[in-house]
PDB file of C-alpha atoms in Angstrom:
ATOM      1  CA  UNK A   1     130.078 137.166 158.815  1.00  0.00           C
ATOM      2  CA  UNK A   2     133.251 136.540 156.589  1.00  0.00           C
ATOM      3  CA  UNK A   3     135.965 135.518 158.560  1.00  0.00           C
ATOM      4  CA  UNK A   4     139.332 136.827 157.409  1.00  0.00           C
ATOM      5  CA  UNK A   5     142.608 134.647 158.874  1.00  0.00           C
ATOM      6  CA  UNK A   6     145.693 136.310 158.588  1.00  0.00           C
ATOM      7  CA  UNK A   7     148.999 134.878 158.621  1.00  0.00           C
ATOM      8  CA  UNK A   8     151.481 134.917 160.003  1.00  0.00           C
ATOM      9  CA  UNK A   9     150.821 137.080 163.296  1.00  0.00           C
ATOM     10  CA  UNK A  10     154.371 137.883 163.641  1.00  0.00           C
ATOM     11  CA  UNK A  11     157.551 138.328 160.820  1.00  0.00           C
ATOM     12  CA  UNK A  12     160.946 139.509 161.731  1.00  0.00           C
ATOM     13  CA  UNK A  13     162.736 140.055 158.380  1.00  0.00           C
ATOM     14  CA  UNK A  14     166.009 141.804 157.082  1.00  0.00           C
ATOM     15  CA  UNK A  15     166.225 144.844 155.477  1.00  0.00           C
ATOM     16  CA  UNK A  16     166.481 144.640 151.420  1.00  0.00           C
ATOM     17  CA  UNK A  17     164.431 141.174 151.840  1.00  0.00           C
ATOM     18  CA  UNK A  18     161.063 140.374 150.149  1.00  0.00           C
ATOM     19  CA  UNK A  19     158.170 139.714 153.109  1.00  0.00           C
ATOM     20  CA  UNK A  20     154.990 137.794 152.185  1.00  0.00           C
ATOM     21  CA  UNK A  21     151.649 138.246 154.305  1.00  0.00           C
ATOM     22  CA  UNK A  22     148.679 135.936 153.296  1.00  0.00           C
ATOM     23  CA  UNK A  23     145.362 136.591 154.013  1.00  0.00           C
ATOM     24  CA  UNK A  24     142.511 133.728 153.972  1.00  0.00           C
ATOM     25  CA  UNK A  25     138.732 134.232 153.366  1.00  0.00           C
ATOM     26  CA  UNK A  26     135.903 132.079 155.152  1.00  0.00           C
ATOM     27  CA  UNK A  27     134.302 132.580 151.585  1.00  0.00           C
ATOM     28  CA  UNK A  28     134.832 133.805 147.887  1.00  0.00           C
ATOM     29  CA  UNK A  29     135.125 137.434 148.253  1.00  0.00           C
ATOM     30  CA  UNK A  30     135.866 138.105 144.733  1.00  0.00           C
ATOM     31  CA  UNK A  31     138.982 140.290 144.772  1.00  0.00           C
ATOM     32  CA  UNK A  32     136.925 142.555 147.406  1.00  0.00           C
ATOM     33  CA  UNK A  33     140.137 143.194 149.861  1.00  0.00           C
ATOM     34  CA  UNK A  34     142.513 145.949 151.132  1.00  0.00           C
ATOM     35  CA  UNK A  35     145.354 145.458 152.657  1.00  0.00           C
ATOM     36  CA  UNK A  36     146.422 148.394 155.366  1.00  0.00           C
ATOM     37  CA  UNK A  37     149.548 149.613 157.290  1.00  0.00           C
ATOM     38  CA  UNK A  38     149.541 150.605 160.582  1.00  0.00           C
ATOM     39  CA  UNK A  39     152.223 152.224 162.746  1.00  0.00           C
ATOM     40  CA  UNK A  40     152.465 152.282 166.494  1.00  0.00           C
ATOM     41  CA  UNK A  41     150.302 154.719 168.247  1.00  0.00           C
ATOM     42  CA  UNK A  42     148.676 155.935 164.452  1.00  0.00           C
ATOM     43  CA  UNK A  43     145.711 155.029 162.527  1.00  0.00           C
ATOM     44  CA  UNK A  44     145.918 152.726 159.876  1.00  0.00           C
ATOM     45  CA  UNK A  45     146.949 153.970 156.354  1.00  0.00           C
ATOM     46  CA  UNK A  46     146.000 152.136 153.004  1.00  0.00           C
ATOM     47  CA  UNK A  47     148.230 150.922 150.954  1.00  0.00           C
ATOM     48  CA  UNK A  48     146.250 148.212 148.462  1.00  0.00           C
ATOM     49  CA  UNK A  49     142.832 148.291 147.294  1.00  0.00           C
ATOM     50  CA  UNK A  50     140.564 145.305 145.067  1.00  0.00           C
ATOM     51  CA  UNK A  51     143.186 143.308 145.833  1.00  0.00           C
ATOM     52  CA  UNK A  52     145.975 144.486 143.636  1.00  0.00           C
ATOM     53  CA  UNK A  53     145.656 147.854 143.417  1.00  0.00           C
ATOM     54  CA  UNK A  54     147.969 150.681 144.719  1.00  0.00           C
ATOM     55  CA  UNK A  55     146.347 153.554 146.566  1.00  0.00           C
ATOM     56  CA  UNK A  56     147.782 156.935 146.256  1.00  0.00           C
ATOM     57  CA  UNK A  57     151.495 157.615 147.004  1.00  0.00           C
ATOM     58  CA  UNK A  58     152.041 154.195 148.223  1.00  0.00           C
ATOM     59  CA  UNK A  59     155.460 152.958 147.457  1.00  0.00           C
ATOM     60  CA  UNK A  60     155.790 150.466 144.261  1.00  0.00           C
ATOM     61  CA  UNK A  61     157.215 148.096 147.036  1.00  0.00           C
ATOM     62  CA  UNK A  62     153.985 147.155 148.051  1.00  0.00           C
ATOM     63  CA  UNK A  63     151.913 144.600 145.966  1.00  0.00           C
ATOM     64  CA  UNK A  64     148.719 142.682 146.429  1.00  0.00           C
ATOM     65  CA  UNK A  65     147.589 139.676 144.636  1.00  0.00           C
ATOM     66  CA  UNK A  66     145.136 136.823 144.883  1.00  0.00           C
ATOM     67  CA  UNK A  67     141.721 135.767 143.799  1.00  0.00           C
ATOM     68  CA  UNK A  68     138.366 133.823 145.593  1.00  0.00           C
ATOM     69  CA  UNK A  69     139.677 133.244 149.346  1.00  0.00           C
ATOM     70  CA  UNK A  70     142.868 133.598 148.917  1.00  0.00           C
ATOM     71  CA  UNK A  71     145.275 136.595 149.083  1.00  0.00           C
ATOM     72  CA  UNK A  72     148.479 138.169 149.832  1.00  0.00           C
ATOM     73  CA  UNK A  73     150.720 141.149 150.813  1.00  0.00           C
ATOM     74  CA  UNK A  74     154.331 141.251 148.844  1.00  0.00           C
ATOM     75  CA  UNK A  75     156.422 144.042 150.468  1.00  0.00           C
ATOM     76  CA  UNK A  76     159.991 143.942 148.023  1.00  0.00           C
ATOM     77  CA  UNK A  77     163.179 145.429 149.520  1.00  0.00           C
ATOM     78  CA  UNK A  78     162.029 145.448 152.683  1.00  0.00           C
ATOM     79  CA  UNK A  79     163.219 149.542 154.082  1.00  0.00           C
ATOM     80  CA  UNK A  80     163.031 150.414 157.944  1.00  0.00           C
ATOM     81  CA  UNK A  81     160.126 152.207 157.891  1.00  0.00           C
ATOM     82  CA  UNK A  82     157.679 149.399 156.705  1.00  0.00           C
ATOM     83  CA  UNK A  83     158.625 148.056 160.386  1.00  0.00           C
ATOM     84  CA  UNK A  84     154.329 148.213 161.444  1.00  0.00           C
ATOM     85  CA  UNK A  85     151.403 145.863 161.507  1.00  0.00           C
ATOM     86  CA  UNK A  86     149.440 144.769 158.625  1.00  0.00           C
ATOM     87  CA  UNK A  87     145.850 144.259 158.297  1.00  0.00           C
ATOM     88  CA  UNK A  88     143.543 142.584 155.523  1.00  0.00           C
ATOM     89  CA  UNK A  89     140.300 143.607 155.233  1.00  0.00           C
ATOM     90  CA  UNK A  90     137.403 142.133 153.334  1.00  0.00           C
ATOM     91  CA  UNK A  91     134.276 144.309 151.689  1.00  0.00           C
ATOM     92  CA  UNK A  92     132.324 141.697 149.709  1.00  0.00           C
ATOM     93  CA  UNK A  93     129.929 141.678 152.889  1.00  0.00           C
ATOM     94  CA  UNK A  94     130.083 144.119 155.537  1.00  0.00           C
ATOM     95  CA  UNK A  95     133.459 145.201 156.599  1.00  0.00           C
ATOM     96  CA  UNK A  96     135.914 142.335 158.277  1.00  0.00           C
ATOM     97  CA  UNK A  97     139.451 143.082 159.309  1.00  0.00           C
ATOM     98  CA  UNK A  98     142.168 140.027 159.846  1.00  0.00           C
ATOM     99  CA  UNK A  99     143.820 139.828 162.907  1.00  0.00           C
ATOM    100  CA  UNK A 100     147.249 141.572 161.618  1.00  0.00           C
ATOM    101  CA  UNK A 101     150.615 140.833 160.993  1.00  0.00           C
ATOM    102  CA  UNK A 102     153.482 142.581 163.245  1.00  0.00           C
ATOM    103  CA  UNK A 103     156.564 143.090 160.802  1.00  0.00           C
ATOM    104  CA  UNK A 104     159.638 143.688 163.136  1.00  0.00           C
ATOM    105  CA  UNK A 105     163.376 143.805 161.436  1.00  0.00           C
ATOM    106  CA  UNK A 106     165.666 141.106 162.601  1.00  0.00           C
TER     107      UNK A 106
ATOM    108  CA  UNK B   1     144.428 167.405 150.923  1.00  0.00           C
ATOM    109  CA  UNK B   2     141.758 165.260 152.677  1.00  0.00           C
ATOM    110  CA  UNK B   3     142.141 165.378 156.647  1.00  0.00           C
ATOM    111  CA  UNK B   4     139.737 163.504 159.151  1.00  0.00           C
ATOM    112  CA  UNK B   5     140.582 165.341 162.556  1.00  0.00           C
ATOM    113  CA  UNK B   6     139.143 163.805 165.785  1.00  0.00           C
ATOM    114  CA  UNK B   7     137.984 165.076 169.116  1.00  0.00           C
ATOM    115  CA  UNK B   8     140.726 164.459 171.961  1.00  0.00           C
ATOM    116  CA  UNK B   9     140.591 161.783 174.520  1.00  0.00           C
ATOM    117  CA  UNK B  10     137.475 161.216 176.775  1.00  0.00           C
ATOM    118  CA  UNK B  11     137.933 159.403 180.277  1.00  0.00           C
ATOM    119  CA  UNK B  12     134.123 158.584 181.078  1.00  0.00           C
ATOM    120  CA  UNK B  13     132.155 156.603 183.755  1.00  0.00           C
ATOM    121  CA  UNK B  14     130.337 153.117 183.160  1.00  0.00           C
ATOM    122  CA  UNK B  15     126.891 154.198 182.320  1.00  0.00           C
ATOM    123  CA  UNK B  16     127.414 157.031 180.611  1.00  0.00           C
ATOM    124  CA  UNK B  17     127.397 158.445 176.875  1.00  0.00           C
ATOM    125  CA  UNK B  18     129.803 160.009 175.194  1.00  0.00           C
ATOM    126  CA  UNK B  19     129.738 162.018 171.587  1.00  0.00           C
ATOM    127  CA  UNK B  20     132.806 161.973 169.582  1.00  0.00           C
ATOM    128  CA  UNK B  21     133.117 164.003 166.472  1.00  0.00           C
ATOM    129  CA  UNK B  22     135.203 163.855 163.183  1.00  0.00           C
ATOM    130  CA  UNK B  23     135.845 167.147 161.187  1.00  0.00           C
ATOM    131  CA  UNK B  24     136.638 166.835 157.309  1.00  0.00           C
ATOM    132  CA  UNK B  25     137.828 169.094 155.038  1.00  0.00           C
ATOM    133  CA  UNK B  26     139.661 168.684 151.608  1.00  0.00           C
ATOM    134  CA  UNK B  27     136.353 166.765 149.686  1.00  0.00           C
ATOM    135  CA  UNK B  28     132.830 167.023 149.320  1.00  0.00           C
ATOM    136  CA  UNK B  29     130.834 165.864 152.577  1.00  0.00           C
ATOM    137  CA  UNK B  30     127.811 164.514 151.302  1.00  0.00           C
ATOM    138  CA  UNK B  31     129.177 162.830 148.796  1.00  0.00           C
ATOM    139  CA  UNK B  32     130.939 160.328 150.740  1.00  0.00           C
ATOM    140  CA  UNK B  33     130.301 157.387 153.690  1.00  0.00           C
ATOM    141  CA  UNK B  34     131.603 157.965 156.869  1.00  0.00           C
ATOM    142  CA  UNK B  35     132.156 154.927 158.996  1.00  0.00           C
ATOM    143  CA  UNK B  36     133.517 154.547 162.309  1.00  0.00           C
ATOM    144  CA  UNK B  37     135.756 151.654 163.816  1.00  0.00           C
ATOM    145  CA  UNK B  38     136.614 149.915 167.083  1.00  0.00           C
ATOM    146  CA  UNK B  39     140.520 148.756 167.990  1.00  0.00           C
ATOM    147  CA  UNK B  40     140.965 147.272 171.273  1.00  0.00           C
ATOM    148  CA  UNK B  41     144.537 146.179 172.388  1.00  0.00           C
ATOM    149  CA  UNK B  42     144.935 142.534 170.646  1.00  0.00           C
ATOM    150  CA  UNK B  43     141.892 142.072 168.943  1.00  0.00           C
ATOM    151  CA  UNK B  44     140.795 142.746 165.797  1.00  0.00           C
ATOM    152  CA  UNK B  45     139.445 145.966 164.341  1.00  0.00           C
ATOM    153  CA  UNK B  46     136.032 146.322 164.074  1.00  0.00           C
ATOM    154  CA  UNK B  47     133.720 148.098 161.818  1.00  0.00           C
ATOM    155  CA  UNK B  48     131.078 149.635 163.980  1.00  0.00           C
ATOM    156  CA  UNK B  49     128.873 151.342 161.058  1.00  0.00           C
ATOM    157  CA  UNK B  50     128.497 154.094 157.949  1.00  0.00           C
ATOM    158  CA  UNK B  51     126.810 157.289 157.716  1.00  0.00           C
ATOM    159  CA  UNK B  52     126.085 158.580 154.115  1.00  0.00           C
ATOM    160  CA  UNK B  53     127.339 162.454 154.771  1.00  0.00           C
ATOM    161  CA  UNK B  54     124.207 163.934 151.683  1.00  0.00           C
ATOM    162  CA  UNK B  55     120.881 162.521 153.543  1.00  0.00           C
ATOM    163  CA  UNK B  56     122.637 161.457 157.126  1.00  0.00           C
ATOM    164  CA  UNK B  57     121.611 157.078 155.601  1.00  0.00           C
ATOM    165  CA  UNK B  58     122.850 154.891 158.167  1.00  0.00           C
ATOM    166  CA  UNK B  59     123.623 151.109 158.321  1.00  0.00           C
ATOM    167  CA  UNK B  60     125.193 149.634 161.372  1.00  0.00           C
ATOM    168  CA  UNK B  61     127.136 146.380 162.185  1.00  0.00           C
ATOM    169  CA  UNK B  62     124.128 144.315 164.637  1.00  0.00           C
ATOM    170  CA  UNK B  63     126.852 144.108 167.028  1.00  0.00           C
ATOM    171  CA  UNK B  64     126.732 148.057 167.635  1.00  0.00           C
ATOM    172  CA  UNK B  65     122.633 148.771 167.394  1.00  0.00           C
ATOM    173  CA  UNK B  66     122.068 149.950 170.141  1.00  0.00           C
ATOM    174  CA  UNK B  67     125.292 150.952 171.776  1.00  0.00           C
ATOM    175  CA  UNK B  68     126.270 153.546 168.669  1.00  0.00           C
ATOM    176  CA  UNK B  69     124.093 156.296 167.117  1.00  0.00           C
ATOM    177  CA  UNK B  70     125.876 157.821 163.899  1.00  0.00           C
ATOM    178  CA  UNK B  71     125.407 161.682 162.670  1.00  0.00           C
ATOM    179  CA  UNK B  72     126.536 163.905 160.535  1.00  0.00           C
ATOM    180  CA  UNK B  73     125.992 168.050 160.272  1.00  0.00           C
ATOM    181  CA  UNK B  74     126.288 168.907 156.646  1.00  0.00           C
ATOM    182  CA  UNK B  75     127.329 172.342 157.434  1.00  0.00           C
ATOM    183  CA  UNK B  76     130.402 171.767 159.402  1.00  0.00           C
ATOM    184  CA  UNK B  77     131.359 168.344 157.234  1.00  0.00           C
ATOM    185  CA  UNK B  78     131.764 166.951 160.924  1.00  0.00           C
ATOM    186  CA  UNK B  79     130.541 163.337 161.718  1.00  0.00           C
ATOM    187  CA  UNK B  80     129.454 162.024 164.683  1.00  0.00           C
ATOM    188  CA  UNK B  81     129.125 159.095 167.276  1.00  0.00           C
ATOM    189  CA  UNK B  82     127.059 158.623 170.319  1.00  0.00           C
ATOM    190  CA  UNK B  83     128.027 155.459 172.468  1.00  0.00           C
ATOM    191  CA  UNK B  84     125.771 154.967 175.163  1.00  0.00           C
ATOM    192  CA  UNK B  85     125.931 152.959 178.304  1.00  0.00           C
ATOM    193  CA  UNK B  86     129.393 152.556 178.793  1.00  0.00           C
ATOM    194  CA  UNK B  87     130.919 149.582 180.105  1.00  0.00           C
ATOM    195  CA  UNK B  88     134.715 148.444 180.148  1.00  0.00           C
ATOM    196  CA  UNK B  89     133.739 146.624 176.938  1.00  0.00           C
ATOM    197  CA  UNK B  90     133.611 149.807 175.524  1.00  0.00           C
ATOM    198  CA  UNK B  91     137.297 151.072 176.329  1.00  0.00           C
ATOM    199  CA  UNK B  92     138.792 151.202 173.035  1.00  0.00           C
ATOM    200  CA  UNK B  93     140.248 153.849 169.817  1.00  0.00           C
ATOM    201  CA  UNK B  94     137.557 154.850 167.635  1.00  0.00           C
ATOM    202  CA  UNK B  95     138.851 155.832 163.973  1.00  0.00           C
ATOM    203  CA  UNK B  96     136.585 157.856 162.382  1.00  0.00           C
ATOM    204  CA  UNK B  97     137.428 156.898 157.924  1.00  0.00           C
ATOM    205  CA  UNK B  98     136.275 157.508 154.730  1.00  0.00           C
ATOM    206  CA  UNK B  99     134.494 154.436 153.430  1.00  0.00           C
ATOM    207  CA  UNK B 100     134.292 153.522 149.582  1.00  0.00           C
ATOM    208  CA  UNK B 101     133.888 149.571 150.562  1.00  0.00           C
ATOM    209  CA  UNK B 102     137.501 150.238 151.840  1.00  0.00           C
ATOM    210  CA  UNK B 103     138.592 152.927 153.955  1.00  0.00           C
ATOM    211  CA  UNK B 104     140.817 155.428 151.992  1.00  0.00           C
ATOM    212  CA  UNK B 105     141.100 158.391 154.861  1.00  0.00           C
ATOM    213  CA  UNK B 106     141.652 157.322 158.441  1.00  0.00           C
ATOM    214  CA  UNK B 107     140.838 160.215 161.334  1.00  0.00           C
ATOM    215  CA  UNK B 108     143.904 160.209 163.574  1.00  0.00           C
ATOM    216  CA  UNK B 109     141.752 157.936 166.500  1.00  0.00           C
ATOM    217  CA  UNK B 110     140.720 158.744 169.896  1.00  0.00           C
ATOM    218  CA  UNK B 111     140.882 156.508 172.856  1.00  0.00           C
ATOM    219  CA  UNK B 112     137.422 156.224 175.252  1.00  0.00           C
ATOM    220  CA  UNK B 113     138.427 155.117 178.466  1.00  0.00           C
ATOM    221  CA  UNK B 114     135.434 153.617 180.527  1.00  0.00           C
ATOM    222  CA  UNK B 115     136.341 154.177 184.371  1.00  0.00           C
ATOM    223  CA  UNK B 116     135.108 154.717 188.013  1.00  0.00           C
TER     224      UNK B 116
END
């Protein structure tokens, strides 16, 4: 299994500020990673896909970058409604999720 | 507009099975994977297996053989899950999502409660 290690498991940010989420592979996964948004009591909703790319109607906010085991989540001007948890996920082998990151507003 | 609707909340007792289903409309069915997920409070999500939706081709995370059967009826574009032999283990929200390596379309989740 591919281990994905997420950090860090909790952020408390301002609104208008930049947040950063990383995301760490046990192995090269070769830009194979998504990066997903999920609010309280809903299923998750995808927001990046190979990496760096922006799914469907997903704010320009929301960036993804990185390369072999390494790779992260940019959220610019942070707004009140990113307040969720994030979750990496890896699909170079079969499907692993990281552990999440809650984003709360300070 | 793609949609992945889910079957409501099941309260079920250790032992037992249970069948959830996922209805799709808004793309083609057989064209696509369906897979289905596992999110327990604190833990990380878990990919339980796919199910092509054209020839009902399965492939299964091992940690789920054998406690998940995957199907799919063509002519309703539904999906389904079996989980048999229920055990508190099993308590959890299933997603049901559309799977193209990553999951693009997330049903809206149901929670299985195992119970006495």
């Amino acid at each position: 299994d591919i281990q994905m290690t997420q950090s860090p498991a909790s952020l408390s940010a301002s609104l208008g500020e930049t947040v950063t989420i990383e995301c760490r592979a046990s192995e090269d996964i070769y830009n194979g990673l998504a990066w997903y948004q999920q609010k309280p009591g809903k299923s998750p909703q995808l927001l990046i896909y190979n990496a760096n790319s922006l799914h469907t109607g997903v704010p320009s906010r929301f960036s993804g970058s990185g390369s072999g085991t390494q790779y992260s989540l940019k959220i610019n001007s942070l707004q009140s409604e990113d307040v969720a948890s994030y979750f990496c996920q890896q699909y170079y082998d079969y499907p692993t999720f990281g552990a999440g990151t809650k984003l709360e507003l300070k | 507009e793609v949609q992945l609707q889910q079957s409501g909340a099941e309260l079920v007792k250790p032992g037992a099975s249970v069948k959830l289903s996922c209805k799709t409309s808004g793309y083609t069915f057989s064209n696509y994977y369906m897979s289905w997920l596992k999110q327990m409070p604190g833990q990380n999500i878990e990919w339980i297996g796919n199910i092509y939706g054209g020839n009902g081709g399965t492939g299964y995370n091992q940690k789920f053989k054998g406690k998940a059967t995957l199907t799919v009826d063509k002519s309703s574009s539904t999906a389904y899950m079996d989980l048999s032999s229920l055990t508190s283990e099993d308590s959890a929200v299933y997603f049901c999502a559309r799977y193209i390596n990553y999951f693009d379309y997330w049903g809206q989740g149901v929670m299985v409660t195992v119970s006495s």
